[in-house]
PDB file of C-alpha atoms in Angstrom:
ATOM      1  CA  MET A   1     246.161  98.932 125.998  1.00 45.00           C
ATOM      2  CA  THR A   2     245.488 102.601 125.238  1.00 52.00           C
ATOM      3  CA  ASN A   3     247.864 104.309 127.647  1.00 70.00           C
ATOM      4  CA  ASN A   4     247.673 108.062 127.761  1.00 84.00           C
ATOM      5  CA  MET A   5     250.257 109.262 125.257  1.00 90.00           C
ATOM      6  CA  SER A   6     250.340 112.817 126.687  1.00 89.00           C
ATOM      7  CA  LYS A   7     251.206 111.490 130.145  1.00 90.00           C
ATOM      8  CA  HIS A   8     253.870 109.182 128.745  1.00 93.00           C
ATOM      9  CA  LEU A   9     255.551 112.000 126.816  1.00 94.00           C
ATOM     10  CA  GLN A  10     255.379 114.264 129.842  1.00 91.00           C
ATOM     11  CA  GLU A  11     257.269 111.624 131.843  1.00 92.00           C
ATOM     12  CA  TYR A  12     259.657 110.995 128.944  1.00 93.00           C
ATOM     13  CA  LEU A  13     260.584 114.689 128.866  1.00 92.00           C
ATOM     14  CA  GLY A  14     260.622 115.093 132.634  1.00 90.00           C
ATOM     15  CA  ALA A  15     258.316 118.057 132.222  1.00 89.00           C
ATOM     16  CA  ASN A  16     255.003 119.157 133.642  1.00 86.00           C
ATOM     17  CA  ILE A  17     252.138 119.890 131.266  1.00 88.00           C
ATOM     18  CA  GLU A  18     248.631 120.839 132.300  1.00 86.00           C
ATOM     19  CA  LYS A  19     245.199 120.591 130.804  1.00 86.00           C
ATOM     20  CA  ILE A  20     243.982 123.825 129.269  1.00 83.00           C
ATOM     21  CA  ASN A  21     241.222 125.659 131.089  1.00 76.00           C
ATOM     22  CA  PRO A  22     238.254 125.554 128.667  1.00 72.00           C
ATOM     23  CA  ASN A  23     236.972 128.934 129.838  1.00 65.00           C
ATOM     24  CA  THR A  24     240.189 130.943 129.568  1.00 65.00           C
ATOM     25  CA  GLN A  25     241.885 128.747 126.925  1.00 62.00           C
ATOM     26  CA  ALA A  26     245.083 128.992 128.977  1.00 67.00           C
ATOM     27  CA  ILE A  27     247.019 127.003 131.530  1.00 70.00           C
ATOM     28  CA  ASP A  28     246.719 127.967 135.176  1.00 60.00           C
ATOM     29  CA  ASP A  29     249.394 130.625 135.542  1.00 56.00           C
ATOM     30  CA  SER A  30     249.137 130.722 139.332  1.00 49.00           C
ATOM     31  CA  THR A  31     251.883 128.126 139.354  1.00 49.00           C
ATOM     32  CA  ARG A  32     255.178 129.308 137.964  1.00 46.00           C
ATOM     33  CA  HIS A  33     256.233 127.377 134.921  1.00 55.00           C
ATOM     34  CA  GLN A  34     259.758 126.797 133.875  1.00 66.00           C
ATOM     35  CA  ARG A  35     260.525 127.525 130.256  1.00 63.00           C
ATOM     36  CA  TYR A  36     261.040 123.804 129.579  1.00 72.00           C
ATOM     37  CA  ASP A  37     257.549 123.061 130.913  1.00 88.00           C
ATOM     38  CA  LEU A  38     256.114 125.678 128.547  1.00 90.00           C
ATOM     39  CA  LEU A  39     258.014 124.093 125.675  1.00 94.00           C
ATOM     40  CA  ALA A  40     256.598 120.678 126.566  1.00 94.00           C
ATOM     41  CA  GLN A  41     253.123 122.221 127.020  1.00 93.00           C
ATOM     42  CA  ALA A  42     253.188 123.373 123.410  1.00 95.00           C
ATOM     43  CA  ALA A  43     255.332 120.704 121.750  1.00 96.00           C
ATOM     44  CA  VAL A  44     253.696 117.539 123.105  1.00 96.00           C
ATOM     45  CA  PRO A  45     250.118 118.257 122.018  1.00 96.00           C
ATOM     46  CA  ALA A  46     251.280 119.901 118.762  1.00 97.00           C
ATOM     47  CA  VAL A  47     253.162 116.763 117.730  1.00 97.00           C
ATOM     48  CA  LEU A  48     250.380 114.464 118.916  1.00 97.00           C
ATOM     49  CA  VAL A  49     247.679 116.379 117.062  1.00 97.00           C
ATOM     50  CA  ALA A  50     249.854 116.165 113.930  1.00 97.00           C
ATOM     51  CA  TYR A  51     250.007 112.383 114.397  1.00 96.00           C
ATOM     52  CA  TYR A  52     246.248 112.284 114.951  1.00 96.00           C
ATOM     53  CA  LYS A  53     245.537 114.214 111.735  1.00 96.00           C
ATOM     54  CA  PHE A  54     248.068 112.152 109.770  1.00 95.00           C
ATOM     55  CA  THR A  55     246.365 108.924 110.876  1.00 95.00           C
ATOM     56  CA  ARG A  56     243.097 110.098 109.362  1.00 95.00           C
ATOM     57  CA  MET A  57     244.603 109.426 105.912  1.00 93.00           C
ATOM     58  CA  GLU A  58     245.158 105.942 104.516  1.00 92.00           C
ATOM     59  CA  ASP A  59     248.591 106.852 103.149  1.00 92.00           C
ATOM     60  CA  GLY A  60     249.428 108.467 106.489  1.00 93.00           C
ATOM     61  CA  VAL A  61     248.923 105.347 108.587  1.00 93.00           C
ATOM     62  CA  LYS A  62     250.782 103.247 106.031  1.00 91.00           C
ATOM     63  CA  GLN A  63     253.742 105.643 106.144  1.00 91.00           C
ATOM     64  CA  ILE A  64     253.826 105.590 109.947  1.00 91.00           C
ATOM     65  CA  ILE A  65     253.745 101.792 110.009  1.00 90.00           C
ATOM     66  CA  SER A  66     256.495 101.473 107.421  1.00 87.00           C
ATOM     67  CA  ASP A  67     258.718 104.126 109.042  1.00 80.00           C
ATOM     68  CA  ASN A  68     261.937 102.466 110.150  1.00 70.00           C
ATOM     69  CA  GLY A  69     263.837 105.573 111.134  1.00 67.00           C
ATOM     70  CA  LYS A  70     264.650 106.495 107.548  1.00 69.00           C
ATOM     71  CA  GLN A  71     262.879 109.838 107.730  1.00 76.00           C
ATOM     72  CA  ALA A  72     262.225 112.274 110.577  1.00 86.00           C
ATOM     73  CA  PRO A  73     258.546 111.803 111.485  1.00 92.00           C
ATOM     74  CA  LEU A  74     257.982 115.516 112.006  1.00 93.00           C
ATOM     75  CA  ASP A  75     258.890 116.120 108.355  1.00 93.00           C
ATOM     76  CA  TYR A  76     256.178 113.885 106.942  1.00 93.00           C
ATOM     77  CA  LEU A  77     253.629 114.676 109.660  1.00 95.00           C
ATOM     78  CA  LEU A  78     253.674 118.407 109.019  1.00 95.00           C
ATOM     79  CA  GLY A  79     255.200 118.689 105.554  1.00 93.00           C
ATOM     80  CA  ASP A  80     255.544 122.290 104.412  1.00 95.00           C
ATOM     81  CA  LYS A  81     253.858 123.519 107.619  1.00 96.00           C
ATOM     82  CA  LYS A  82     256.599 122.144 109.855  1.00 97.00           C
ATOM     83  CA  MET A  83     258.506 125.400 110.296  1.00 97.00           C
ATOM     84  CA  GLU A  84     255.319 127.370 110.986  1.00 97.00           C
ATOM     85  CA  VAL A  85     254.397 124.919 113.763  1.00 97.00           C
ATOM     86  CA  VAL A  86     257.964 125.048 115.115  1.00 98.00           C
ATOM     87  CA  HIS A  87     257.790 128.854 115.070  1.00 97.00           C
ATOM     88  CA  ARG A  88     254.493 128.898 116.982  1.00 97.00           C
ATOM     89  CA  VAL A  89     255.778 126.416 119.575  1.00 97.00           C
ATOM     90  CA  ALA A  90     258.979 128.454 120.007  1.00 97.00           C
ATOM     91  CA  ASP A  91     256.979 131.675 120.419  1.00 96.00           C
ATOM     92  CA  TYR A  92     254.657 130.082 122.972  1.00 93.00           C
ATOM     93  CA  ALA A  93     257.562 128.786 125.049  1.00 92.00           C
ATOM     94  CA  THR A  94     259.870 131.771 124.407  1.00 92.00           C
ATOM     95  CA  VAL A  95     262.682 129.503 123.207  1.00 95.00           C
ATOM     96  CA  SER A  96     264.665 129.418 119.986  1.00 97.00           C
ATOM     97  CA  GLU A  97     263.213 127.705 116.951  1.00 97.00           C
ATOM     98  CA  SER A  98     266.177 125.357 117.002  1.00 97.00           C
ATOM     99  CA  GLN A  99     265.378 124.249 120.565  1.00 97.00           C
ATOM    100  CA  ALA A 100     261.692 123.854 119.732  1.00 97.00           C
ATOM    101  CA  GLU A 101     262.464 121.806 116.620  1.00 97.00           C
ATOM    102  CA  THR A 102     264.925 119.543 118.448  1.00 96.00           C
ATOM    103  CA  THR A 103     262.386 118.896 121.217  1.00 96.00           C
ATOM    104  CA  MET A 104     259.569 118.283 118.748  1.00 97.00           C
ATOM    105  CA  ASP A 105     261.734 115.850 116.750  1.00 96.00           C
ATOM    106  CA  ALA A 106     262.507 113.924 119.952  1.00 95.00           C
ATOM    107  CA  ILE A 107     258.804 113.842 120.846  1.00 96.00           C
ATOM    108  CA  ALA A 108     257.844 112.616 117.369  1.00 96.00           C
ATOM    109  CA  ASP A 109     260.468 109.854 117.515  1.00 94.00           C
ATOM    110  CA  GLU A 110     259.429 108.743 121.012  1.00 95.00           C
ATOM    111  CA  CYS A 111     255.765 108.837 120.047  1.00 94.00           C
ATOM    112  CA  LEU A 112     256.427 106.529 117.106  1.00 92.00           C
ATOM    113  CA  ARG A 113     258.473 104.151 119.256  1.00 93.00           C
ATOM    114  CA  PHE A 114     255.831 104.149 122.012  1.00 95.00           C
ATOM    115  CA  VAL A 115     252.888 103.509 119.672  1.00 94.00           C
ATOM    116  CA  LYS A 116     254.635 100.678 117.862  1.00 92.00           C
ATOM    117  CA  ASN A 117     255.490  99.142 121.233  1.00 93.00           C
ATOM    118  CA  GLU A 118     251.925  99.617 122.533  1.00 93.00           C
ATOM    119  CA  LEU A 119     250.289  98.016 119.516  1.00 94.00           C
ATOM    120  CA  GLY A 120     252.979  95.383 118.972  1.00 93.00           C
ATOM    121  CA  SER A 121     251.763  92.539 116.785  1.00 93.00           C
ATOM    122  CA  THR A 122     248.342  94.176 116.388  1.00 94.00           C
ATOM    123  CA  LEU A 123     249.829  97.155 114.503  1.00 94.00           C
ATOM    124  CA  THR A 124     247.710  97.657 111.378  1.00 95.00           C
ATOM    125  CA  PRO A 125     246.453 100.798 109.640  1.00 95.00           C
ATOM    126  CA  GLU A 126     243.080 100.313 111.349  1.00 95.00           C
ATOM    127  CA  SER A 127     244.497  99.734 114.835  1.00 95.00           C
ATOM    128  CA  LEU A 128     246.769 102.770 114.488  1.00 95.00           C
ATOM    129  CA  GLN A 129     243.874 104.930 113.384  1.00 95.00           C
ATOM    130  CA  LEU A 130     241.726 103.729 116.287  1.00 95.00           C
ATOM    131  CA  TYR A 131     244.582 104.220 118.731  1.00 95.00           C
ATOM    132  CA  PHE A 132     244.935 107.902 117.865  1.00 95.00           C
ATOM    133  CA  ALA A 133     241.162 108.382 117.724  1.00 93.00           C
ATOM    134  CA  ALA A 134     241.000 107.111 121.306  1.00 92.00           C
ATOM    135  CA  GLN A 135     243.724 109.618 122.296  1.00 92.00           C
ATOM    136  CA  ARG A 136     242.095 112.602 120.573  1.00 92.00           C
ATOM    137  CA  GLN A 137     240.251 114.155 123.508  1.00 89.00           C
ATOM    138  CA  SER A 138     243.224 113.780 125.817  1.00 90.00           C
ATOM    139  CA  ILE A 139     245.554 115.356 123.253  1.00 93.00           C
ATOM    140  CA  LEU A 140     243.250 118.315 122.635  1.00 92.00           C
ATOM    141  CA  SER A 141     242.753 118.963 126.350  1.00 90.00           C
ATOM    142  CA  TYR A 142     246.447 119.933 126.576  1.00 92.00           C
ATOM    143  CA  LEU A 143     246.662 121.914 123.314  1.00 92.00           C
ATOM    144  CA  PRO A 144     247.168 125.678 123.840  1.00 92.00           C
ATOM    145  CA  GLU A 145     244.822 127.813 121.781  1.00 90.00           C
ATOM    146  CA  ASP A 146     247.692 130.186 120.941  1.00 90.00           C
ATOM    147  CA  LEU A 147     249.181 127.569 118.610  1.00 94.00           C
ATOM    148  CA  ARG A 148     246.062 127.604 116.370  1.00 93.00           C
ATOM    149  CA  MET A 149     246.867 124.089 115.152  1.00 94.00           C
ATOM    150  CA  GLY A 150     243.406 123.653 113.673  1.00 92.00           C
ATOM    151  CA  GLU A 151     244.062 126.586 111.377  1.00 93.00           C
ATOM    152  CA  LEU A 152     247.361 125.067 110.214  1.00 92.00           C
ATOM    153  CA  LEU A 153     245.961 121.558 109.785  1.00 92.00           C
ATOM    154  CA  ASN A 154     242.693 122.697 108.157  1.00 92.00           C
ATOM    155  CA  ASP A 155     240.506 121.279 110.926  1.00 91.00           C
ATOM    156  CA  SER A 156     238.514 123.805 112.942  1.00 87.00           C
ATOM    157  CA  THR A 157     237.403 121.131 115.436  1.00 88.00           C
ATOM    158  CA  ILE A 158     240.962 120.975 116.797  1.00 89.00           C
ATOM    159  CA  ASP A 159     240.742 124.513 118.185  1.00 83.00           C
ATOM    160  CA  ASP A 160     237.190 124.082 119.507  1.00 77.00           C
ATOM    161  CA  ARG A 161     237.162 124.769 123.248  1.00 67.00           C
ATOM    162  CA  THR A 162     234.578 122.039 123.893  1.00 64.00           C
ATOM    163  CA  ASN A 163     237.425 119.544 123.437  1.00 58.00           C
ATOM    164  CA  LYS A 164     238.941 120.854 126.665  1.00 56.00           C
ATOM    165  CA  MET A 165     235.768 120.548 128.733  1.00 54.00           C
ATOM    166  CA  GLU A 166     235.083 117.680 131.098  1.00 55.00           C
ATOM    167  CA  GLY A 167     231.849 116.371 132.490  1.00 49.00           C
ATOM    168  CA  PRO A 168     228.939 114.184 131.413  1.00 48.00           C
ATOM    169  CA  ILE A 169     227.537 116.397 128.641  1.00 48.00           C
ATOM    170  CA  SER A 170     230.965 117.284 127.248  1.00 48.00           C
ATOM    171  CA  GLY A 171     231.978 113.637 127.493  1.00 49.00           C
ATOM    172  CA  LEU A 172     228.914 112.588 125.501  1.00 49.00           C
ATOM    173  CA  ALA A 173     229.588 115.200 122.808  1.00 51.00           C
ATOM    174  CA  GLN A 174     233.252 114.173 122.622  1.00 45.00           C
ATOM    175  CA  SER A 175     232.302 110.490 122.392  1.00 51.00           C
ATOM    176  CA  ILE A 176     230.023 111.221 119.453  1.00 52.00           C
ATOM    177  CA  GLN A 177     232.749 113.273 117.749  1.00 52.00           C
ATOM    178  CA  ASN A 178     235.329 110.513 118.373  1.00 51.00           C
ATOM    179  CA  LEU A 179     232.947 107.943 116.914  1.00 51.00           C
ATOM    180  CA  PHE A 180     232.622 109.924 113.705  1.00 53.00           C
ATOM    181  CA  SER A 181     236.340 110.730 113.535  1.00 52.00           C
ATOM    182  CA  SER A 182     237.327 107.067 113.837  1.00 47.00           C
ATOM    183  CA  SER A 183     234.801 105.660 111.399  1.00 42.00           C
ATOM    184  CA  GLY A 184     236.946 105.936 108.309  1.00 51.00           C
ATOM    185  CA  MET A 185     240.037 107.388 106.801  1.00 50.00           C
ATOM    186  CA  GLU A 186     240.043 110.540 104.762  1.00 49.00           C
ATOM    187  CA  LYS A 187     241.035 110.259 101.169  1.00 44.00           C
ATOM    188  CA  GLU A 188     243.996 112.363 100.109  1.00 44.00           C
TER     189      GLU A 188
END
């Protein structure tokens, strides 16, 4: 059931995003990236990490479930920090803020559609929270450090480079962190 959301959005956009190197905190620049790929590299994990953080709150998962296209998801996911995130994504990809915002809005809409389709009749606040908890490590492995999303979302673990590491010890540490992050919703 838990398809990789980052991979789906990469295909949806027709872009190529790469996992971040945990040592350099950058993507491999030996391959030339098109500007659109850089935009996707920043926008996809930025939007997904916003969804992840929003699903940690009881009111957040309820709002996502009840969203019927009445409000742009990016607006409620990021609130007053939306334009700062858009600015950072635009800077990273060297595109206009308007282009970054349009792309991020499309990603947020597709993410919502995809998750609701994935969970189908099992969509509940708990299943939504668990779904994003299961995606956490994958999301963070694509998140460029330059965006400093943890700083914006008041969660230093988001920017922690151990989230980008792979292997048995890192996997064990990430499993323990995922267990604690999915064990309950934060109170607002």
